[in-house]
PDB file of C-alpha atoms in Angstrom:
ATOM      1  CA  MET R   1     -60.344   7.269  -6.038  1.00  0.00           C
ATOM      2  CA  ARG R   2     -59.833   9.414  -2.936  1.00  0.00           C
ATOM      3  CA  ARG R   3     -62.245  11.334  -0.752  1.00  0.00           C
ATOM      4  CA  PHE R   4     -62.563  14.769  -2.333  1.00  0.00           C
ATOM      5  CA  MET R   5     -63.343  16.747   0.800  1.00  0.00           C
ATOM      6  CA  SER R   6     -60.234  15.714   2.633  1.00  0.00           C
ATOM      7  CA  GLU R   7     -58.933  17.690   5.574  1.00  0.00           C
ATOM      8  CA  ARG R   8     -56.797  19.933   3.359  1.00  0.00           C
ATOM      9  CA  ARG R   9     -59.841  20.921   1.280  1.00  0.00           C
ATOM     10  CA  LEU R  10     -62.186  21.701   4.168  1.00  0.00           C
ATOM     11  CA  TRP R  11     -62.951  25.397   4.554  1.00  0.00           C
ATOM     12  CA  ALA R  12     -63.742  25.048   8.251  1.00  0.00           C
ATOM     13  CA  PRO R  13     -63.360  22.379  10.961  1.00  0.00           C
ATOM     14  CA  GLU R  14     -66.449  20.335  11.749  1.00  0.00           C
ATOM     15  CA  ASP R  15     -67.017  22.264  14.976  1.00  0.00           C
ATOM     16  CA  GLY R  16     -66.261  25.665  13.405  1.00  0.00           C
ATOM     17  CA  PRO R  17     -68.773  28.498  12.859  1.00  0.00           C
ATOM     18  CA  GLU R  18     -71.226  28.105  10.001  1.00  0.00           C
ATOM     19  CA  GLU R  19     -70.115  31.356   8.360  1.00  0.00           C
ATOM     20  CA  ASP R  20     -66.676  29.846   7.733  1.00  0.00           C
ATOM     21  CA  ARG R  21     -68.286  27.254   5.455  1.00  0.00           C
ATOM     22  CA  VAL R  22     -69.302  30.043   3.056  1.00  0.00           C
ATOM     23  CA  ARG R  23     -66.792  31.728   0.753  1.00  0.00           C
ATOM     24  CA  PRO R  24     -67.043  34.181  -2.152  1.00  0.00           C
ATOM     25  CA  HIS R  25     -66.262  32.922  -5.649  1.00  0.00           C
ATOM     26  CA  VAL R  26     -66.556  33.794  -9.305  1.00  0.00           C
ATOM     27  CA  LEU R  27     -68.356  31.010 -11.192  1.00  0.00           C
ATOM     28  CA  TRP R  28     -69.605  30.278 -14.663  1.00  0.00           C
ATOM     29  CA  LEU R  29     -73.117  28.856 -14.437  1.00  0.00           C
ATOM     30  CA  PRO R  30     -74.508  27.008 -17.487  1.00  0.00           C
ATOM     31  CA  HIS R  31     -78.098  27.111 -16.300  1.00  0.00           C
ATOM     32  CA  GLY R  32     -79.419  28.961 -19.343  1.00  0.00           C
ATOM     33  CA  GLN R  33     -77.929  26.355 -21.703  1.00  0.00           C
ATOM     34  CA  PRO R  34     -80.086  23.211 -21.695  1.00  0.00           C
ATOM     35  CA  GLN R  35     -77.643  21.167 -23.748  1.00  0.00           C
ATOM     36  CA  VAL R  36     -75.078  21.473 -20.933  1.00  0.00           C
ATOM     37  CA  LEU R  37     -77.601  20.527 -18.261  1.00  0.00           C
ATOM     38  CA  GLU R  38     -78.664  17.481 -20.280  1.00  0.00           C
ATOM     39  CA  TYR R  39     -75.015  16.481 -20.667  1.00  0.00           C
ATOM     40  CA  PHE R  40     -74.461  16.562 -16.909  1.00  0.00           C
ATOM     41  CA  ALA R  41     -77.759  14.762 -16.299  1.00  0.00           C
ATOM     42  CA  ARG R  42     -76.401  11.908 -18.424  1.00  0.00           C
ATOM     43  CA  MET R  43     -73.204  11.937 -16.405  1.00  0.00           C
ATOM     44  CA  ARG R  44     -75.229  11.971 -13.182  1.00  0.00           C
ATOM     45  CA  GLU R  45     -77.067   8.803 -14.271  1.00  0.00           C
ATOM     46  CA  ILE R  46     -73.751   6.976 -14.553  1.00  0.00           C
ATOM     47  CA  LEU R  47     -72.358   8.266 -11.265  1.00  0.00           C
ATOM     48  CA  ALA R  48     -75.565   7.398  -9.401  1.00  0.00           C
ATOM     49  CA  ARG R  49     -74.762   3.709  -9.959  1.00  0.00           C
ATOM     50  CA  TYR R  50     -71.782   4.036  -7.601  1.00  0.00           C
ATOM     51  CA  PRO R  51     -73.197   5.578  -4.392  1.00  0.00           C
ATOM     52  CA  ASP R  52     -70.452   4.098  -2.223  1.00  0.00           C
ATOM     53  CA  VAL R  53     -67.736   5.799  -4.245  1.00  0.00           C
ATOM     54  CA  ILE R  54     -68.939   9.170  -5.505  1.00  0.00           C
ATOM     55  CA  ALA R  55     -71.527  11.884  -4.832  1.00  0.00           C
ATOM     56  CA  PRO R  56     -72.934  13.310  -8.088  1.00  0.00           C
ATOM     57  CA  VAL R  57     -73.296  17.078  -8.380  1.00  0.00           C
ATOM     58  CA  ALA R  58     -76.985  17.796  -7.849  1.00  0.00           C
ATOM     59  CA  ALA R  59     -79.124  19.250 -10.621  1.00  0.00           C
ATOM     60  CA  GLY R  60     -78.746  23.021 -10.386  1.00  0.00           C
ATOM     61  CA  GLY R  61     -75.276  22.787  -8.880  1.00  0.00           C
ATOM     62  CA  GLU R  62     -73.372  22.589 -12.174  1.00  0.00           C
ATOM     63  CA  HIS R  63     -70.631  25.218 -12.391  1.00  0.00           C
ATOM     64  CA  MET R  64     -67.089  26.086 -13.416  1.00  0.00           C
ATOM     65  CA  THR R  65     -64.983  27.829 -10.790  1.00  0.00           C
ATOM     66  CA  VAL R  66     -63.125  30.764 -12.306  1.00  0.00           C
ATOM     67  CA  GLN R  67     -61.669  32.311  -9.137  1.00  0.00           C
ATOM     68  CA  LYS R  68     -61.798  31.784  -5.395  1.00  0.00           C
ATOM     69  CA  ILE R  69     -61.870  34.939  -3.283  1.00  0.00           C
ATOM     70  CA  GLU R  70     -60.445  35.157   0.236  1.00  0.00           C
ATOM     71  CA  THR R  71     -62.970  35.704   3.027  1.00  0.00           C
ATOM     72  CA  LEU R  72     -61.320  38.992   4.117  1.00  0.00           C
ATOM     73  CA  ASP R  73     -60.710  41.858   1.717  1.00  0.00           C
ATOM     74  CA  GLY R  74     -57.667  44.110   1.529  1.00  0.00           C
ATOM     75  CA  ASP R  75     -58.948  46.165   4.482  1.00  0.00           C
ATOM     76  CA  GLY R  76     -59.459  43.086   6.651  1.00  0.00           C
ATOM     77  CA  ARG R  77     -63.266  43.138   6.329  1.00  0.00           C
ATOM     78  CA  ARG R  78     -65.261  39.973   5.793  1.00  0.00           C
ATOM     79  CA  VAL R  79     -66.478  39.734   2.212  1.00  0.00           C
ATOM     80  CA  ASP R  80     -70.275  39.511   2.205  1.00  0.00           C
ATOM     81  CA  LYS R  81     -72.889  39.968  -0.504  1.00  0.00           C
ATOM     82  CA  GLN R  82     -72.788  43.748  -0.250  1.00  0.00           C
ATOM     83  CA  ARG R  83     -69.017  43.745  -0.674  1.00  0.00           C
ATOM     84  CA  LEU R  84     -69.399  41.670  -3.839  1.00  0.00           C
ATOM     85  CA  HIS R  85     -71.979  44.122  -5.174  1.00  0.00           C
ATOM     86  CA  THR R  86     -69.490  46.927  -4.539  1.00  0.00           C
ATOM     87  CA  ALA R  87     -66.756  45.075  -6.421  1.00  0.00           C
ATOM     88  CA  ALA R  88     -68.983  44.127  -9.367  1.00  0.00           C
ATOM     89  CA  PRO R  89     -68.698  47.359 -11.447  1.00  0.00           C
ATOM     90  CA  VAL R  90     -64.909  47.176 -11.331  1.00  0.00           C
ATOM     91  CA  LEU R  91     -64.963  43.574 -12.517  1.00  0.00           C
ATOM     92  CA  GLN R  92     -67.541  44.486 -15.174  1.00  0.00           C
ATOM     93  CA  ARG R  93     -65.229  47.146 -16.613  1.00  0.00           C
ATOM     94  CA  GLU R  94     -62.383  44.645 -16.810  1.00  0.00           C
ATOM     95  CA  LEU R  95     -64.524  42.192 -18.809  1.00  0.00           C
ATOM     96  CA  SER R  96     -66.361  44.772 -20.928  1.00  0.00           C
ATOM     97  CA  SER R  97     -63.985  44.405 -23.881  1.00  0.00           C
ATOM     98  CA  MET R  98     -63.874  40.604 -23.827  1.00  0.00           C
ATOM     99  CA  ALA R  99     -66.249  38.802 -26.171  1.00  0.00           C
ATOM    100  CA  PRO R 100     -68.178  35.707 -25.030  1.00  0.00           C
ATOM    101  CA  ILE R 101     -66.164  32.504 -25.317  1.00  0.00           C
ATOM    102  CA  ASP R 102     -67.391  29.483 -27.282  1.00  0.00           C
ATOM    103  CA  VAL R 103     -66.211  26.324 -25.534  1.00  0.00           C
ATOM    104  CA  GLU R 104     -66.408  22.550 -25.687  1.00  0.00           C
ATOM    105  CA  ILE R 105     -66.928  20.516 -22.522  1.00  0.00           C
ATOM    106  CA  GLY R 106     -65.759  16.924 -22.212  1.00  0.00           C
ATOM    107  CA  PRO R 107     -65.249  14.097 -22.548  1.00  0.00           C
ATOM    108  CA  PRO R 108     -65.828  13.111 -18.909  1.00  0.00           C
ATOM    109  CA  ARG R 109     -63.193  11.226 -16.975  1.00  0.00           C
ATOM    110  CA  ALA R 110     -62.400  10.061 -13.475  1.00  0.00           C
ATOM    111  CA  SER R 111     -59.657  12.051 -11.749  1.00  0.00           C
ATOM    112  CA  GLY R 112     -57.960  11.169  -8.479  1.00  0.00           C
ATOM    113  CA  SER R 113     -60.911  12.376  -6.397  1.00  0.00           C
ATOM    114  CA  ALA R 114     -63.721  13.476  -8.742  1.00  0.00           C
ATOM    115  CA  ALA R 115     -65.492  13.012 -12.048  1.00  0.00           C
ATOM    116  CA  VAL R 116     -64.535  15.920 -14.286  1.00  0.00           C
ATOM    117  CA  ALA R 117     -65.003  17.247 -17.788  1.00  0.00           C
ATOM    118  CA  ASP R 118     -62.294  19.504 -19.174  1.00  0.00           C
ATOM    119  CA  MET R 119     -63.149  22.665 -21.120  1.00  0.00           C
ATOM    120  CA  TRP R 120     -61.617  23.896 -24.365  1.00  0.00           C
ATOM    121  CA  PRO R 121     -60.065  26.015 -25.814  1.00  0.00           C
ATOM    122  CA  GLU R 122     -57.668  26.768 -23.012  1.00  0.00           C
ATOM    123  CA  ALA R 123     -56.359  30.127 -24.253  1.00  0.00           C
ATOM    124  CA  GLY R 124     -59.654  32.021 -24.101  1.00  0.00           C
ATOM    125  CA  LEU R 125     -60.491  30.704 -20.664  1.00  0.00           C
ATOM    126  CA  HIS R 126     -57.025  31.608 -19.405  1.00  0.00           C
ATOM    127  CA  GLU R 127     -57.416  35.178 -20.673  1.00  0.00           C
ATOM    128  CA  CYS R 128     -60.777  35.403 -18.915  1.00  0.00           C
ATOM    129  CA  TYR R 129     -59.177  34.118 -15.713  1.00  0.00           C
ATOM    130  CA  LEU R 130     -56.470  36.778 -15.860  1.00  0.00           C
ATOM    131  CA  ARG R 131     -59.019  39.540 -16.443  1.00  0.00           C
ATOM    132  CA  VAL R 132     -61.168  38.307 -13.566  1.00  0.00           C
ATOM    133  CA  ARG R 133     -58.167  38.389 -11.257  1.00  0.00           C
ATOM    134  CA  ALA R 134     -57.224  41.886 -12.411  1.00  0.00           C
ATOM    135  CA  GLY R 135     -60.745  43.166 -11.803  1.00  0.00           C
ATOM    136  CA  LEU R 136     -61.088  41.605  -8.372  1.00  0.00           C
ATOM    137  CA  LEU R 137     -57.709  42.908  -7.234  1.00  0.00           C
ATOM    138  CA  ALA R 138     -58.550  46.385  -8.527  1.00  0.00           C
ATOM    139  CA  ALA R 139     -61.732  46.218  -6.453  1.00  0.00           C
ATOM    140  CA  GLY R 140     -59.701  45.628  -3.288  1.00  0.00           C
ATOM    141  CA  LEU R 141     -60.438  41.930  -2.872  1.00  0.00           C
ATOM    142  CA  THR R 142     -57.786  39.430  -1.818  1.00  0.00           C
ATOM    143  CA  LEU R 143     -57.084  36.346  -3.916  1.00  0.00           C
ATOM    144  CA  PRO R 144     -55.075  33.138  -3.631  1.00  0.00           C
ATOM    145  CA  SER R 145     -51.849  33.017  -5.632  1.00  0.00           C
ATOM    146  CA  ALA R 146     -52.322  32.886  -9.391  1.00  0.00           C
ATOM    147  CA  GLU R 147     -52.153  29.561 -11.211  1.00  0.00           C
ATOM    148  CA  PRO R 148     -49.534  29.327 -13.989  1.00  0.00           C
ATOM    149  CA  PHE R 149     -52.324  28.420 -16.421  1.00  0.00           C
ATOM    150  CA  PHE R 150     -56.043  28.236 -15.846  1.00  0.00           C
ATOM    151  CA  TRP R 151     -57.557  24.742 -15.823  1.00  0.00           C
ATOM    152  CA  GLY R 152     -61.080  25.077 -17.155  1.00  0.00           C
ATOM    153  CA  HIS R 153     -63.203  22.158 -16.008  1.00  0.00           C
ATOM    154  CA  MET R 154     -66.523  21.203 -14.494  1.00  0.00           C
ATOM    155  CA  SER R 155     -67.044  18.486 -11.905  1.00  0.00           C
ATOM    156  CA  GLY R 156     -69.839  15.963 -12.232  1.00  0.00           C
ATOM    157  CA  GLY R 157     -69.255  14.368  -8.849  1.00  0.00           C
ATOM    158  CA  TYR R 158     -66.940  14.251  -5.847  1.00  0.00           C
ATOM    159  CA  GLY R 159     -65.241  11.212  -4.327  1.00  0.00           C
ATOM    160  CA  LEU R 160     -66.866  10.091  -1.085  1.00  0.00           C
ATOM    161  CA  THR R 161     -64.145   7.930   0.394  1.00  0.00           C
ATOM    162  CA  ASN R 162     -60.678   6.535  -0.154  1.00  0.00           C
ATOM    163  CA  THR R 163     -61.216   3.386  -2.195  1.00  0.00           C
ATOM    164  CA  ASP R 164     -58.682   1.396  -0.214  1.00  0.00           C
ATOM    165  CA  THR R 165     -60.476  -1.955  -0.103  1.00  0.00           C
ATOM    166  CA  ARG R 166     -60.728  -4.488  -2.914  1.00  0.00           C
ATOM    167  CA  VAL R 167     -64.486  -3.965  -3.233  1.00  0.00           C
ATOM    168  CA  LEU R 168     -64.290  -0.164  -3.354  1.00  0.00           C
ATOM    169  CA  ALA R 169     -61.282  -0.211  -5.673  1.00  0.00           C
ATOM    170  CA  GLY R 170     -63.222  -2.460  -8.036  1.00  0.00           C
ATOM    171  CA  GLN R 171     -66.157  -0.055  -8.013  1.00  0.00           C
ATOM    172  CA  ALA R 172     -63.848   2.883  -8.702  1.00  0.00           C
ATOM    173  CA  ASP R 173     -62.305   1.042 -11.661  1.00  0.00           C
ATOM    174  CA  ARG R 174     -65.721   0.233 -13.116  1.00  0.00           C
ATOM    175  CA  LEU R 175     -66.821   3.815 -12.610  1.00  0.00           C
ATOM    176  CA  ALA R 176     -63.801   5.138 -14.489  1.00  0.00           C
ATOM    177  CA  SER R 177     -64.374   2.702 -17.338  1.00  0.00           C
ATOM    178  CA  GLU R 178     -68.087   3.403 -17.634  1.00  0.00           C
ATOM    179  CA  LEU R 179     -67.644   7.156 -17.355  1.00  0.00           C
ATOM    180  CA  GLY R 180     -65.048   7.132 -20.115  1.00  0.00           C
ATOM    181  CA  ARG R 181     -67.373   5.461 -22.618  1.00  0.00           C
ATOM    182  CA  GLY R 182     -70.872   5.914 -21.213  1.00  0.00           C
ATOM    183  CA  LEU R 183     -71.661   9.278 -22.830  1.00  0.00           C
ATOM    184  CA  ARG R 184     -70.784   8.106 -26.332  1.00  0.00           C
ATOM    185  CA  PRO R 185     -71.988   9.206 -28.789  1.00  0.00           C
ATOM    186  CA  GLY R 186     -71.921  12.815 -27.747  1.00  0.00           C
ATOM    187  CA  SER R 187     -69.048  12.754 -25.267  1.00  0.00           C
ATOM    188  CA  ARG R 188     -68.534  16.492 -25.792  1.00  0.00           C
ATOM    189  CA  VAL R 189     -70.993  19.373 -25.682  1.00  0.00           C
ATOM    190  CA  THR R 190     -70.672  22.969 -26.897  1.00  0.00           C
ATOM    191  CA  ALA R 191     -71.495  26.016 -24.784  1.00  0.00           C
ATOM    192  CA  THR R 192     -70.913  29.758 -24.607  1.00  0.00           C
ATOM    193  CA  VAL R 193     -69.390  31.542 -21.623  1.00  0.00           C
ATOM    194  CA  ALA R 194     -71.248  34.844 -21.933  1.00  0.00           C
ATOM    195  CA  SER R 195     -71.455  35.845 -18.284  1.00  0.00           C
ATOM    196  CA  LEU R 196     -69.975  35.076 -14.900  1.00  0.00           C
ATOM    197  CA  TRP R 197     -71.488  35.241 -11.431  1.00  0.00           C
ATOM    198  CA  LEU R 198     -70.181  36.595  -8.173  1.00  0.00           C
ATOM    199  CA  VAL R 199     -71.589  34.160  -5.630  1.00  0.00           C
ATOM    200  CA  MET R 200     -71.424  33.131  -2.018  1.00  0.00           C
ATOM    201  CA  GLU R 201     -70.628  29.424  -2.151  1.00  0.00           C
ATOM    202  CA  ARG R 202     -71.282  26.960   0.667  1.00  0.00           C
ATOM    203  CA  GLN R 203     -69.314  23.781   1.255  1.00  0.00           C
ATOM    204  CA  ASP R 204     -71.225  20.800   2.647  1.00  0.00           C
ATOM    205  CA  PRO R 205     -68.659  18.147   3.612  1.00  0.00           C
ATOM    206  CA  VAL R 206     -71.326  15.778   4.964  1.00  0.00           C
ATOM    207  CA  ARG R 207     -73.016  15.412   1.567  1.00  0.00           C
ATOM    208  CA  SER R 208     -69.858  16.231  -0.432  1.00  0.00           C
ATOM    209  CA  ARG R 209     -71.610  19.070  -2.215  1.00  0.00           C
ATOM    210  CA  TYR R 210     -71.294  22.747  -2.977  1.00  0.00           C
ATOM    211  CA  SER R 211     -74.217  25.154  -3.274  1.00  0.00           C
ATOM    212  CA  PHE R 212     -74.246  28.875  -3.962  1.00  0.00           C
ATOM    213  CA  ASP R 213     -76.280  32.050  -3.721  1.00  0.00           C
ATOM    214  CA  ARG R 214     -76.041  34.197  -6.826  1.00  0.00           C
ATOM    215  CA  VAL R 215     -75.084  37.766  -5.949  1.00  0.00           C
ATOM    216  CA  HIS R 216     -74.189  39.687  -9.126  1.00  0.00           C
ATOM    217  CA  GLU R 217     -73.969  38.742 -12.801  1.00  0.00           C
ATOM    218  CA  ILE R 218     -71.115  40.072 -14.926  1.00  0.00           C
ATOM    219  CA  ARG R 219     -71.631  39.958 -18.708  1.00  0.00           C
ATOM    220  CA  LEU R 220     -68.659  39.587 -21.020  1.00  0.00           C
ATOM    221  CA  GLY R 221     -68.539  42.370 -23.597  1.00  0.00           C
ATOM    222  CA  ARG R 222     -71.067  44.535 -21.788  1.00  0.00           C
ATOM    223  CA  LYS R 223     -70.124  48.116 -20.956  1.00  0.00           C
ATOM    224  CA  GLU R 224     -72.581  48.914 -18.195  1.00  0.00           C
ATOM    225  CA  SER R 225     -72.879  47.203 -14.841  1.00  0.00           C
ATOM    226  CA  ALA R 226     -75.123  44.158 -14.918  1.00  0.00           C
ATOM    227  CA  SER R 227     -77.685  43.577 -12.182  1.00  0.00           C
TER     228      SER R 227
END
């Protein structure tokens, strides 16, 4: 396993301004669905046995990233909470005709630098991704280049270091093995993506964590602007 928050993933240098560690995103938050939170609590119990290798996502930090948003909008202004509120009705209109998406999450697995659980079915999530991008662009926000196909997933933990010693490599191997079988039975969980959140997300490279302030909720299939 590799360190997740490598230099290429850092949003700001260590000596950079604090505001550069915060970026706008669109997330799905499962916090009203206790079965999902219990699923990730079980995953967290496994990951907590390997503190030298991985940092589990803290309770309350569970999320799926739908779209990153650049820090400056199309007019060159920094995107703050008020700018997200302004963009929200445009995004709401784009998602007003899309029904909530029933999904399955899991099973968990160890990737190159994280513990992840994939989400299914792919087609519905990809359509949602395309609509989110269309709405954000129509609202004058700037986005990274589109992915060929959306990868729906949630992370349960982030790699702390490059496991380049025999001891660490052994821990990483045991983690991958235990994670692959440790949630059985029940290695998948069902959920419904019924709303998305515009958030300001903060990267904490010291603790290998992300946190976020909720700004505006967007409900799939809802005509009016959500608050």
